[in-house]
Amino acid sequence: MNQTLKRSLKLLVTAAALILVYFVLRHLTRSDFQFNYALGWLLFGCLLFLVCFNWRKKLNFLPIGKAATWAQIHYYLGLLTLGLMFLHIETLWPNGWFERLLFVSLSISLLSGLMGLLVSRIYPPILVKRGPQVLYERIPRYRREVRQQVEDLLTETVRVTKRTSLADFYEAKLEPFLLSQQNFIHHAFDSAAPAHYWRREFQAIRSYLSEGEQKSLDQIEQLTQRKVNLDLNASLYQIMRYWLFVHIPFSYLTLFLAITHGIQIEQFS
Amino acid sequence: MSHEEDFGFRNSQYERPNQKWVCGRQAEGNGCNRGPDGRGQCQTFSECEPYKDGDRWHCNRPFTSGGKCEQGPLADGQCCLSRPPCKPRVSQRTRRGRVVMASGFLGLMVLAALFLAGSDNAFFSPGPLTSGHANIGSCQECHGQASLFPSDHASDPSLLCADCHEFSTAPLQAHNMSFTATAGDLASTGTTATEHECRSCHQEHDGDAALQMAKAGQSCSGCHTEALEFPRQHPAFNNLAARPVALRAIAFDHATHQNRHFPDQDQATFECDQCHEPKASSAGDLALQSFEQSCSDCHQSDVTGEFFDAGLMLWSIPAIDPDRLSGTGELPEAVYDEQAFVSPVQVWLLNKLGSAPEQLEAMVNFDLNPLDTEDFTASQKRQVEYYVKESQALLGSLRNPNDRPTANEPAIEALLAQLSPKQMQTAEAHWFEDQPLPDDAPYYGDLTDGGTFIRGFTLRYRPSGHADPLLKALIEDLVINRANANAVDQLLLQDLLSEEMAGQCGRCHQVDRQVVDANDLWTPTSSASPLTLFSHRPHMPPLADQQCVDCHTIDLEEPQHDFGQMDIQQCGDCHQKGKVENDCLQCHKYHAHPKTDD
């Protein structure tokens, strides 16, 4: 069974679970209020379990199942929670300000989770395809090494050829690119535009260079393409890591608001 | 594997992404191998930390930083390549934790501020109230003070509604109907409970849409778990549009009128709109035209006929043998010739003004015949003596304008209004002082608007005609309070509805039906069931291509009904999926009894 079929089956099971929950709760309850009340507690239970995934990662010494299994449950339970949320609120926009805040917080949490799920499925194959892969923490050092190698190469070329065309090109265009991470948006959408851009730039300057300089240019072009790849790695890693800066705070905020909401319901309804 | 992926002592630095702090130069690609300490302090001040082997210091700079240096350590063991300290940075993991904590704290503070700032707690309100509740200023007015321990209202929230919205019957009973049901009864009707919370259908905080009935199918099917799609699964109609004549407010038999009475009338036809006004009704239902418009042509004589001029006896001086009953005083000789009956109205008034029914028992049980005390027991004699004394005291009170009894009940007020001081003074002078009636004393023939007149040793009331206010008030009072009626009440009601009573109200108005208020008593209702809601208006021609008799067929075969039973398919022809709406609330209502504030 291939991966796509497996995922399709899991999605079908999730949808079936949502339908089953609806009909079972409708059967067990006698009114809309009771239905929503029961659904609210079920939704809260789902939220709690989803947040537990974060705690599971911190308590990895406990024998409570493999993290991969937890991750799978987390993904599909998140999708189920999205469906339960709309069943619970019965509308696209709640009436009360507090409920709206809770709705927005939960929506951001679920949507950011969905985005995280998508990027964790889409980006790794891109990194493999566009290789080589690097560790995120090492990228600044590699970027520095690339710049250092280009500068060493230029120094040697100027010394040997007594010409500064290549150094001028470096100073005008290449140095700003090598100094820091570039083209985040392009890389986020797996665009080859940065690589093509530098290829065209190197092609354009090549006819103005001497033979010795052209040999250096070939090496600089290779190093530049490596920098492009480092930027791609950095951009994709950043997206794969920084979505959690939205997902986790909003998940905890949602849990906190849901507890407040539950107290409200228990007290006032 | 690319060279970037190489791991090893000589090829790669030791990464510490899970630690709280990372080297401040890591972002520049020049991080140290050792990294900051646990408190975020840089602890690398040179390229290496030389080690001593024997009496010599040796360089131990990592391979990743270039390996052993050429110069080697200084004589005192210090590294020759000093490194300025960095400013360590928190790791990405730590930053994420701080964002979580900060956002949680911020959220808590914002919520606390909003909770404390808004006295009306508008932020925490789940939505706008209905316009009917718009004047409610704060949550506490309905919900009470929030507490960690549930209040009575929190445990039974429907009591909140019942605090203001009082129903004439049990508010939390299903359909507001007082009934007891066994599990078997519930199962037979497909229901699951006898109690129902208001919020099962009415959910507040959703604006004016909130108090509308919830989606019909869902609300009803909450209890009525059996599928009831109309008309396919709906139970068969029971007496719909064919209520037995005996259960109607007015004993009007359509079949008899159409087939027996009207053919006797010259040129007269029996048409529905002679009595019913469907289009003129504000409620959209069948309004009955007045007695004068519909019935008086034939039935006026029933009202003002044989017994009308005799009137209703309000007061009487029955003959009582003074030798056999002590303390009753002397009565005029003529009383013994008159042989007047005891007045049920008078006995009822004594009861209403304070006398216990037991003290008046003899006046009820002896069928109101002239009092012959010969066969009385000692107890009954005491009751007659009591009646005479109380009657004399009340008569004295009634003739004195400054000492007249008062009452809050409309029926007693209407009765006392007829027993005016002047009339009672005249009656007393006539009865006990043998004075003739004055020339201006009312004569029954003159009392076309209703009023009292004296005849012999009785004071009588001549009704004004159909729907006389006094008779109406007395009957309404007695019927509506029938559940608590005593023997005196029952006696008067029986008397007022007898065929020998002036007006003969009981001949047409069947007040022995189960009624809950005055409107149900006199006005015909269109539905046999309190849960059925039907409007004739949308079904009337020319809006629909229908005639009354299409549904209401005269049935001469059924002695208890004048109309034939309706078949469910008569409604189902239109009310079905894909045609006219067929949900429960099209023909049913939840509340069997209205709120008292309606």
XYZ file of C-alpha atoms in Angstrom, chain A residues 22 26-27 29-34 36 54 57-58 90 94-99 101 132-138 140-145 147 226 230 237-238 241-242 244-245 248-250 252-253 256-257 260 263-264 266-269, chain B residues 2-7 11-13 15 17 26-30 92-93 95-96 99-100 103 107-108 111 122-128 143-144 146-150 154 157 192-193 195-196 199-200 203 205-206 214-215 218-219 222-223:
114
model
C -22.343 13.620 15.165
C -27.469 13.366 18.414
C -28.819 10.007 19.483
C -28.823 13.928 23.608
C -32.320 15.400 23.607
C -31.689 18.980 22.571
C -29.337 21.283 20.718
C -28.027 22.521 24.034
C -27.209 19.046 25.310
C -23.441 21.232 21.991
C 4.052 18.641 22.964
C 8.124 15.151 23.197
C 9.452 16.558 26.444
C -22.861 25.934 14.295
C -19.696 33.246 16.845
C -21.799 35.970 18.447
C -19.835 36.790 21.594
C -16.486 38.551 21.693
C -14.956 35.925 23.961
C -16.218 33.123 21.760
C -11.433 35.184 20.453
C 23.092 18.788 -0.598
C 21.335 18.921 2.760
C 22.955 20.598 5.710
C 22.216 20.932 9.390
C 20.413 24.163 10.108
C 22.773 25.095 12.952
C 25.787 24.754 10.637
C 26.053 30.226 9.162
C 29.469 28.548 9.339
C 29.176 27.142 5.845
C 28.022 30.518 4.563
C 31.082 32.103 6.134
C 33.320 29.454 4.636
C 32.504 33.800 1.449
C 26.387 26.409 -3.087
C 22.504 27.084 1.676
C 14.309 24.938 7.719
C 13.166 28.264 9.093
C 10.730 25.406 12.553
C 9.174 28.831 12.945
C 5.724 26.295 15.719
C 6.198 29.838 17.033
C 2.359 26.234 20.073
C 1.542 29.634 21.676
C -1.897 29.650 20.088
C -1.785 26.911 24.754
C -3.789 30.119 24.457
C -6.473 28.397 28.371
C -9.450 30.082 26.696
C -12.235 29.679 30.791
C -15.924 27.416 33.556
C -18.279 29.985 32.040
C -20.564 25.325 33.946
C -21.250 28.456 35.941
C -23.727 30.336 33.799
C -25.536 28.047 31.439
C 27.897 15.632 1.111
C 30.782 16.907 3.117
C 28.447 19.201 5.068
C 26.876 16.106 6.533
C 30.179 14.798 7.860
C 30.168 14.136 11.537
C 35.176 17.351 10.810
C 32.317 18.941 12.654
C 31.598 21.094 15.645
C 26.004 21.340 18.043
C 20.407 23.101 19.700
C 27.203 31.091 15.843
C 25.061 33.253 13.573
C 28.264 34.589 11.976
C 29.490 31.060 11.379
C 32.243 31.471 13.925
C 15.575 28.893 19.165
C 13.941 26.339 21.447
C 12.850 31.575 22.394
C 9.831 29.478 21.469
C 6.980 33.243 23.308
C 4.574 30.640 24.700
C 1.627 35.016 25.016
C -3.597 36.589 27.278
C -4.237 36.094 30.983
C -8.678 38.622 29.966
C -19.954 42.506 27.541
C -16.738 40.871 26.416
C -17.663 37.589 28.063
C -21.247 37.633 26.880
C -21.783 34.806 24.405
C -23.888 37.081 22.220
C -26.656 39.669 22.162
C -27.136 34.062 36.256
C -26.503 35.196 39.809
C -20.480 33.453 39.646
C -18.972 31.071 42.104
C -16.948 27.932 42.068
C -19.865 26.199 43.666
C -22.994 25.963 41.549
C -26.881 26.822 37.887
C -31.114 26.663 34.664
C -37.988 9.635 26.376
C -38.814 12.046 29.170
C -39.494 16.941 31.842
C -37.928 19.363 29.457
C -33.161 25.888 26.704
C -33.748 22.654 24.881
C -31.229 29.369 23.532
C -27.480 35.055 23.480
C -28.224 34.680 19.812
C -35.111 25.601 17.218
C -35.035 23.714 14.012
C -34.257 18.488 15.778
C -36.194 19.943 18.697
C -35.010 15.150 20.782
C -37.809 13.415 22.715
